[in-house]
């Protein structure tokens, strides 16, 4: 065998092991990625359940005999069985129902709009990861607050010609701007169903609909610049911006809305600095900042400046859970064999003293007799 053929048939041990090393490294990378994507019940899941499910499946009402405000109740299920199967989202009734078309009789939530796709994926991931549901978090959970009531609206409001034209223009794009009640000209618009097809250009006609009091732009492609359209909507009371690309600059656009009562910023890039734009809103009562860039300290600071505003974050559940975990750790330590052995030794030391006392008492009784 010549030198060249010898080199061809004799490989360096490290080269021969390279595929195995690469496989191992890939495995470690995947494991690290899985750890990073772990779904947190208190921060990711409980807010979704609270906002969308507790109204019909909570402490006050249990449609279909189903409760979703505790793990035990959810696993027990209702008329159709358990709400979910831990470890298998594909076999979970909850996932099936929230994935159905709204027109389907089994669709959930039955009294609301379809959940955004990112929320559905979060629920699936949580279930597939074992549906880890801290009992301590449930102890802190509660039904969502009732819809906030804003300033009284005059019943004699009449839409202008420009408003009626804008409503007609949006209707041609499949967007229904409808009255909030019969014989009232105050209106609401839900663009969430159109989702990513809604852009800044699409919502431009909204600037002329002065009778708009409830606007849902969740999951749309509306940007900070597009929110300038809302500046003149002085009667707007409820605004949904969850899961949009809105940032602090967007809040600067809407800070002049005098009658805003409810603002949902779930899943946005809004930070502590952005909340400064909201401090002048005297009617604001409900603010949602789950999974935004707002920190716990920022939320507390805002709450101190605006004590009448209910700031929903989910951190209170996490804090409560940590306290309970510490208590459980203490219990576990006390139950360890070492701790039990110490207790036994203490008892052994006490027994001789007790026996001596008993003997003395017996002698006293004999003398008396």
mmCIF file of C-alpha atoms in Angstrom, residues 86-345:
data_model
loop_
_atom_site.group_PDB
_atom_site.id
_atom_site.type_symbol
_atom_site.label_atom_id
_atom_site.label_comp_id
_atom_site.label_asym_id
_atom_site.label_seq_id
_atom_site.Cartn_x
_atom_site.Cartn_y
_atom_site.Cartn_z
ATOM 1 C CA UNK A 86 -51.662 17.274 29.348
ATOM 2 C CA UNK A 87 -48.921 16.495 26.845
ATOM 3 C CA UNK A 88 -51.188 16.234 23.782
ATOM 4 C CA UNK A 89 -52.744 19.389 22.345
ATOM 5 C CA UNK A 90 -54.093 17.401 19.383
ATOM 6 C CA UNK A 91 -56.420 15.446 21.693
ATOM 7 C CA UNK A 92 -57.465 18.472 23.769
ATOM 8 C CA UNK A 93 -61.059 19.639 23.491
ATOM 9 C CA UNK A 94 -60.080 23.209 24.343
ATOM 10 C CA UNK A 95 -57.700 23.424 21.374
ATOM 11 C CA UNK A 96 -60.276 21.902 19.032
ATOM 12 C CA UNK A 97 -62.924 24.425 19.995
ATOM 13 C CA UNK A 98 -60.789 27.579 19.867
ATOM 14 C CA UNK A 99 -59.546 26.500 16.419
ATOM 15 C CA UNK A 100 -63.042 26.188 14.920
ATOM 16 C CA UNK A 101 -64.675 28.842 12.696
ATOM 17 C CA UNK A 102 -66.756 31.335 14.668
ATOM 18 C CA UNK A 103 -69.946 30.130 12.948
ATOM 19 C CA UNK A 104 -69.517 26.617 14.364
ATOM 20 C CA UNK A 105 -71.800 25.730 17.302
ATOM 21 C CA UNK A 106 -68.815 24.357 19.277
ATOM 22 C CA UNK A 107 -66.673 27.467 18.785
ATOM 23 C CA UNK A 108 -65.036 28.974 21.865
ATOM 24 C CA UNK A 109 -65.118 31.575 23.282
ATOM 25 C CA UNK A 110 -68.843 31.510 22.566
ATOM 26 C CA UNK A 111 -69.353 35.116 23.691
ATOM 27 C CA UNK A 112 -66.287 36.671 22.127
ATOM 28 C CA UNK A 113 -64.029 36.939 19.110
ATOM 29 C CA UNK A 114 -61.687 34.161 17.952
ATOM 30 C CA UNK A 115 -58.375 34.026 19.792
ATOM 31 C CA UNK A 116 -55.417 35.419 17.817
ATOM 32 C CA UNK A 117 -53.215 32.734 16.299
ATOM 33 C CA UNK A 118 -50.247 33.547 18.613
ATOM 34 C CA UNK A 119 -52.450 32.917 21.661
ATOM 35 C CA UNK A 120 -53.709 29.616 20.226
ATOM 36 C CA UNK A 121 -50.113 28.526 19.571
ATOM 37 C CA UNK A 122 -49.166 29.477 23.138
ATOM 38 C CA UNK A 123 -51.978 27.306 24.511
ATOM 39 C CA UNK A 124 -50.894 24.405 22.283
ATOM 40 C CA UNK A 125 -47.262 24.700 23.379
ATOM 41 C CA UNK A 126 -48.291 24.889 27.032
ATOM 42 C CA UNK A 127 -50.403 21.721 26.763
ATOM 43 C CA UNK A 128 -47.727 19.835 24.797
ATOM 44 C CA UNK A 129 -45.187 20.793 27.463
ATOM 45 C CA UNK A 130 -47.317 19.050 30.085
ATOM 46 C CA UNK A 131 -49.801 21.807 30.969
ATOM 47 C CA UNK A 132 -47.822 22.853 34.043
ATOM 48 C CA UNK A 133 -50.420 24.768 36.045
ATOM 49 C CA UNK A 134 -49.338 26.115 39.409
ATOM 50 C CA UNK A 135 -52.012 25.670 42.061
ATOM 51 C CA UNK A 136 -50.578 28.735 43.798
ATOM 52 C CA UNK A 137 -51.334 30.852 40.740
ATOM 53 C CA UNK A 138 -54.929 29.642 40.668
ATOM 54 C CA UNK A 139 -55.400 30.755 44.253
ATOM 55 C CA UNK A 140 -54.697 34.287 43.081
ATOM 56 C CA UNK A 141 -56.757 34.174 39.893
ATOM 57 C CA UNK A 142 -60.082 35.882 39.463
ATOM 58 C CA UNK A 143 -62.662 36.645 36.799
ATOM 59 C CA UNK A 144 -61.854 39.561 34.488
ATOM 60 C CA UNK A 145 -63.240 42.948 35.475
ATOM 61 C CA UNK A 146 -66.532 44.026 33.927
ATOM 62 C CA UNK A 147 -66.411 46.260 30.882
ATOM 63 C CA UNK A 148 -65.425 49.725 32.057
ATOM 64 C CA UNK A 149 -68.033 52.456 31.919
ATOM 65 C CA UNK A 150 -66.831 55.679 30.385
ATOM 66 C CA UNK A 151 -68.198 59.205 30.520
ATOM 67 C CA UNK A 152 -71.904 59.548 29.726
ATOM 68 C CA UNK A 153 -72.593 59.920 26.010
ATOM 69 C CA UNK A 154 -75.368 62.232 24.787
ATOM 70 C CA UNK A 155 -78.243 60.297 23.247
ATOM 71 C CA UNK A 156 -78.904 62.945 20.604
ATOM 72 C CA UNK A 157 -75.567 62.565 18.789
ATOM 73 C CA UNK A 158 -76.006 62.725 15.012
ATOM 74 C CA UNK A 159 -73.375 61.548 12.501
ATOM 75 C CA UNK A 160 -72.139 63.999 9.900
ATOM 76 C CA UNK A 161 -72.182 63.392 6.146
ATOM 77 C CA UNK A 162 -68.423 62.745 6.275
ATOM 78 C CA UNK A 163 -68.961 60.068 8.927
ATOM 79 C CA UNK A 164 -71.619 58.284 6.928
ATOM 80 C CA UNK A 165 -69.364 58.374 3.872
ATOM 81 C CA UNK A 166 -66.466 56.879 5.874
ATOM 82 C CA UNK A 167 -68.713 54.089 7.231
ATOM 83 C CA UNK A 168 -69.778 53.236 3.679
ATOM 84 C CA UNK A 169 -66.149 53.211 2.486
ATOM 85 C CA UNK A 170 -65.140 50.781 5.212
ATOM 86 C CA UNK A 171 -68.165 48.580 4.497
ATOM 87 C CA UNK A 172 -66.881 48.117 0.948
ATOM 88 C CA UNK A 173 -63.689 46.676 2.455
ATOM 89 C CA UNK A 174 -65.685 44.238 4.569
ATOM 90 C CA UNK A 175 -65.382 46.270 7.797
ATOM 91 C CA UNK A 176 -68.643 46.726 9.681
ATOM 92 C CA UNK A 177 -68.908 49.875 11.801
ATOM 93 C CA UNK A 178 -72.139 49.139 13.636
ATOM 94 C CA UNK A 179 -74.259 50.862 16.313
ATOM 95 C CA UNK A 180 -73.600 49.752 19.897
ATOM 96 C CA UNK A 181 -77.362 49.563 20.501
ATOM 97 C CA UNK A 182 -80.654 50.022 18.703
ATOM 98 C CA UNK A 183 -81.613 53.637 17.959
ATOM 99 C CA UNK A 184 -78.159 54.929 18.927
ATOM 100 C CA UNK A 185 -75.610 56.537 16.631
ATOM 101 C CA UNK A 186 -72.630 55.593 18.805
ATOM 102 C CA UNK A 187 -70.626 52.919 17.012
ATOM 103 C CA UNK A 188 -68.093 50.116 17.395
ATOM 104 C CA UNK A 189 -65.678 48.571 14.885
ATOM 105 C CA UNK A 190 -63.872 45.238 15.136
ATOM 106 C CA UNK A 191 -61.033 44.876 12.620
ATOM 107 C CA UNK A 192 -59.459 41.945 14.438
ATOM 108 C CA UNK A 193 -61.039 39.359 12.145
ATOM 109 C CA UNK A 194 -59.368 40.953 9.096
ATOM 110 C CA UNK A 195 -56.061 40.743 10.975
ATOM 111 C CA UNK A 196 -52.953 41.260 8.862
ATOM 112 C CA UNK A 197 -54.924 42.640 5.904
ATOM 113 C CA UNK A 198 -55.618 45.801 7.911
ATOM 114 C CA UNK A 199 -52.951 48.475 7.389
ATOM 115 C CA UNK A 200 -52.605 52.189 8.107
ATOM 116 C CA UNK A 201 -54.200 52.946 4.737
ATOM 117 C CA UNK A 202 -57.219 50.754 5.478
ATOM 118 C CA UNK A 203 -58.054 52.520 8.746
ATOM 119 C CA UNK A 204 -57.641 56.035 7.319
ATOM 120 C CA UNK A 205 -61.442 56.622 7.014
ATOM 121 C CA UNK A 206 -61.825 56.132 10.785
ATOM 122 C CA UNK A 207 -60.726 59.732 11.369
ATOM 123 C CA UNK A 208 -64.170 60.961 10.231
ATOM 124 C CA UNK A 209 -66.218 58.578 12.426
ATOM 125 C CA UNK A 210 -66.583 60.811 15.483
ATOM 126 C CA UNK A 211 -69.288 58.541 16.904
ATOM 127 C CA UNK A 212 -66.817 55.667 17.335
ATOM 128 C CA UNK A 213 -66.607 54.583 21.003
ATOM 129 C CA UNK A 214 -65.164 51.042 20.721
ATOM 130 C CA UNK A 215 -62.328 50.101 18.331
ATOM 131 C CA UNK A 216 -60.537 46.745 18.048
ATOM 132 C CA UNK A 217 -57.287 46.788 16.043
ATOM 133 C CA UNK A 218 -55.792 43.649 17.632
ATOM 134 C CA UNK A 219 -53.543 41.458 15.405
ATOM 135 C CA UNK A 220 -53.617 44.030 12.576
ATOM 136 C CA UNK A 221 -50.646 45.581 10.749
ATOM 137 C CA UNK A 222 -51.396 49.059 12.074
ATOM 138 C CA UNK A 223 -48.232 51.010 12.944
ATOM 139 C CA UNK A 224 -47.393 53.953 15.206
ATOM 140 C CA UNK A 225 -47.883 56.313 12.274
ATOM 141 C CA UNK A 226 -51.321 54.853 11.560
ATOM 142 C CA UNK A 227 -52.511 55.652 15.072
ATOM 143 C CA UNK A 228 -52.406 59.352 14.164
ATOM 144 C CA UNK A 229 -55.757 58.572 12.468
ATOM 145 C CA UNK A 230 -57.331 58.257 15.924
ATOM 146 C CA UNK A 231 -56.264 61.650 17.258
ATOM 147 C CA UNK A 232 -59.611 63.319 16.578
ATOM 148 C CA UNK A 233 -61.797 60.495 17.964
ATOM 149 C CA UNK A 234 -62.572 62.314 21.195
ATOM 150 C CA UNK A 235 -65.463 59.975 22.094
ATOM 151 C CA UNK A 236 -63.411 56.755 21.854
ATOM 152 C CA UNK A 237 -63.612 54.793 25.127
ATOM 153 C CA UNK A 238 -62.219 51.311 24.374
ATOM 154 C CA UNK A 239 -59.136 50.580 22.261
ATOM 155 C CA UNK A 240 -57.598 47.156 21.529
ATOM 156 C CA UNK A 241 -54.004 47.205 20.259
ATOM 157 C CA UNK A 242 -52.881 43.759 21.431
ATOM 158 C CA UNK A 243 -50.424 41.802 19.282
ATOM 159 C CA UNK A 244 -49.688 44.751 17.003
ATOM 160 C CA UNK A 245 -46.377 46.448 16.205
ATOM 161 C CA UNK A 246 -47.279 49.489 18.302
ATOM 162 C CA UNK A 247 -44.465 51.040 20.358
ATOM 163 C CA UNK A 248 -44.013 54.017 22.681
ATOM 164 C CA UNK A 249 -44.281 56.335 19.669
ATOM 165 C CA UNK A 250 -47.783 55.014 19.039
ATOM 166 C CA UNK A 251 -48.916 55.886 22.566
ATOM 167 C CA UNK A 252 -47.701 59.422 21.954
ATOM 168 C CA UNK A 253 -50.205 59.560 19.082
ATOM 169 C CA UNK A 254 -53.209 58.607 21.241
ATOM 170 C CA UNK A 255 -52.356 60.352 24.505
ATOM 171 C CA UNK A 256 -54.806 63.127 23.665
ATOM 172 C CA UNK A 257 -57.897 60.876 23.657
ATOM 173 C CA UNK A 258 -59.853 62.442 26.557
ATOM 174 C CA UNK A 259 -62.475 59.735 27.142
ATOM 175 C CA UNK A 260 -60.399 56.554 26.812
ATOM 176 C CA UNK A 261 -61.362 54.101 29.560
ATOM 177 C CA UNK A 262 -59.874 50.775 28.379
ATOM 178 C CA UNK A 263 -56.531 50.177 26.615
ATOM 179 C CA UNK A 264 -55.115 46.736 25.773
ATOM 180 C CA UNK A 265 -51.374 46.593 24.931
ATOM 181 C CA UNK A 266 -50.898 42.836 25.302
ATOM 182 C CA UNK A 267 -47.950 41.511 23.291
ATOM 183 C CA UNK A 268 -46.751 44.921 22.059
ATOM 184 C CA UNK A 269 -43.306 46.533 22.292
ATOM 185 C CA UNK A 270 -44.461 49.309 24.599
ATOM 186 C CA UNK A 271 -41.998 50.081 27.430
ATOM 187 C CA UNK A 272 -42.067 51.895 30.764
ATOM 188 C CA UNK A 273 -41.259 55.138 28.962
ATOM 189 C CA UNK A 274 -44.348 54.754 26.763
ATOM 190 C CA UNK A 275 -46.652 54.655 29.784
ATOM 191 C CA UNK A 276 -45.691 58.260 30.522
ATOM 192 C CA UNK A 277 -47.949 59.259 27.616
ATOM 193 C CA UNK A 278 -50.985 57.830 29.426
ATOM 194 C CA UNK A 279 -50.629 59.684 32.706
ATOM 195 C CA UNK A 280 -52.892 62.533 31.618
ATOM 196 C CA UNK A 281 -55.879 60.303 30.782
ATOM 197 C CA UNK A 282 -58.257 61.049 33.634
ATOM 198 C CA UNK A 283 -60.906 58.499 32.574
ATOM 199 C CA UNK A 284 -58.528 55.558 32.011
ATOM 200 C CA UNK A 285 -59.460 52.637 34.286
ATOM 201 C CA UNK A 286 -58.152 49.401 32.683
ATOM 202 C CA UNK A 287 -54.679 48.934 31.202
ATOM 203 C CA UNK A 288 -53.351 45.552 29.987
ATOM 204 C CA UNK A 289 -49.599 45.150 29.488
ATOM 205 C CA UNK A 290 -49.118 41.346 29.486
ATOM 206 C CA UNK A 291 -46.045 40.227 27.520
ATOM 207 C CA UNK A 292 -45.126 43.793 26.598
ATOM 208 C CA UNK A 293 -41.792 45.458 27.367
ATOM 209 C CA UNK A 294 -43.244 47.106 30.478
ATOM 210 C CA UNK A 295 -41.357 46.042 33.610
ATOM 211 C CA UNK A 296 -42.774 45.311 37.041
ATOM 212 C CA UNK A 297 -41.157 48.481 38.380
ATOM 213 C CA UNK A 298 -42.609 50.505 35.507
ATOM 214 C CA UNK A 299 -46.102 49.165 36.176
ATOM 215 C CA UNK A 300 -45.813 50.020 39.880
ATOM 216 C CA UNK A 301 -44.598 53.527 39.066
ATOM 217 C CA UNK A 302 -47.529 54.078 36.705
ATOM 218 C CA UNK A 303 -49.976 52.714 39.274
ATOM 219 C CA UNK A 304 -48.613 55.141 41.856
ATOM 220 C CA UNK A 305 -49.202 58.054 39.487
ATOM 221 C CA UNK A 306 -52.608 56.749 38.317
ATOM 222 C CA UNK A 307 -54.145 54.986 41.366
ATOM 223 C CA UNK A 308 -57.581 54.637 39.727
ATOM 224 C CA UNK A 309 -56.194 52.494 36.885
ATOM 225 C CA UNK A 310 -56.230 48.690 37.169
ATOM 226 C CA UNK A 311 -52.931 47.597 35.590
ATOM 227 C CA UNK A 312 -53.035 43.924 34.569
ATOM 228 C CA UNK A 313 -49.620 42.283 34.246
ATOM 229 C CA UNK A 314 -49.653 38.701 35.606
ATOM 230 C CA UNK A 315 -46.594 39.314 37.806
ATOM 231 C CA UNK A 316 -48.632 39.171 41.001
ATOM 232 C CA UNK A 317 -49.368 35.522 40.211
ATOM 233 C CA UNK A 318 -45.686 34.754 39.686
ATOM 234 C CA UNK A 319 -44.678 36.463 42.918
ATOM 235 C CA UNK A 320 -47.342 34.564 44.836
ATOM 236 C CA UNK A 321 -46.182 31.293 43.295
ATOM 237 C CA UNK A 322 -42.562 31.959 44.325
ATOM 238 C CA UNK A 323 -43.608 32.553 47.932
ATOM 239 C CA UNK A 324 -45.496 29.268 47.952
ATOM 240 C CA UNK A 325 -42.528 27.451 46.416
ATOM 241 C CA UNK A 326 -40.297 28.681 49.242
ATOM 242 C CA UNK A 327 -42.821 27.424 51.789
ATOM 243 C CA UNK A 328 -42.869 24.033 50.067
ATOM 244 C CA UNK A 329 -39.053 23.903 50.111
ATOM 245 C CA UNK A 330 -39.089 24.429 53.877
ATOM 246 C CA UNK A 331 -41.572 21.573 54.266
ATOM 247 C CA UNK A 332 -39.441 19.294 52.119
ATOM 248 C CA UNK A 333 -36.361 20.039 54.229
ATOM 249 C CA UNK A 334 -38.254 19.215 57.422
ATOM 250 C CA UNK A 335 -39.363 15.896 55.909
ATOM 251 C CA UNK A 336 -35.816 14.786 54.986
ATOM 252 C CA UNK A 337 -34.349 11.710 56.816
ATOM 253 C CA UNK A 338 -31.718 13.904 58.534
ATOM 254 C CA UNK A 339 -34.375 16.127 60.071
ATOM 255 C CA UNK A 340 -36.402 13.090 61.152
ATOM 256 C CA UNK A 341 -33.293 11.520 62.739
ATOM 257 C CA UNK A 342 -32.711 14.681 64.775
ATOM 258 C CA UNK A 343 -36.288 14.542 66.026
ATOM 259 C CA UNK A 344 -35.852 10.875 67.071
ATOM 260 C CA UNK A 345 -32.689 11.707 69.018
#
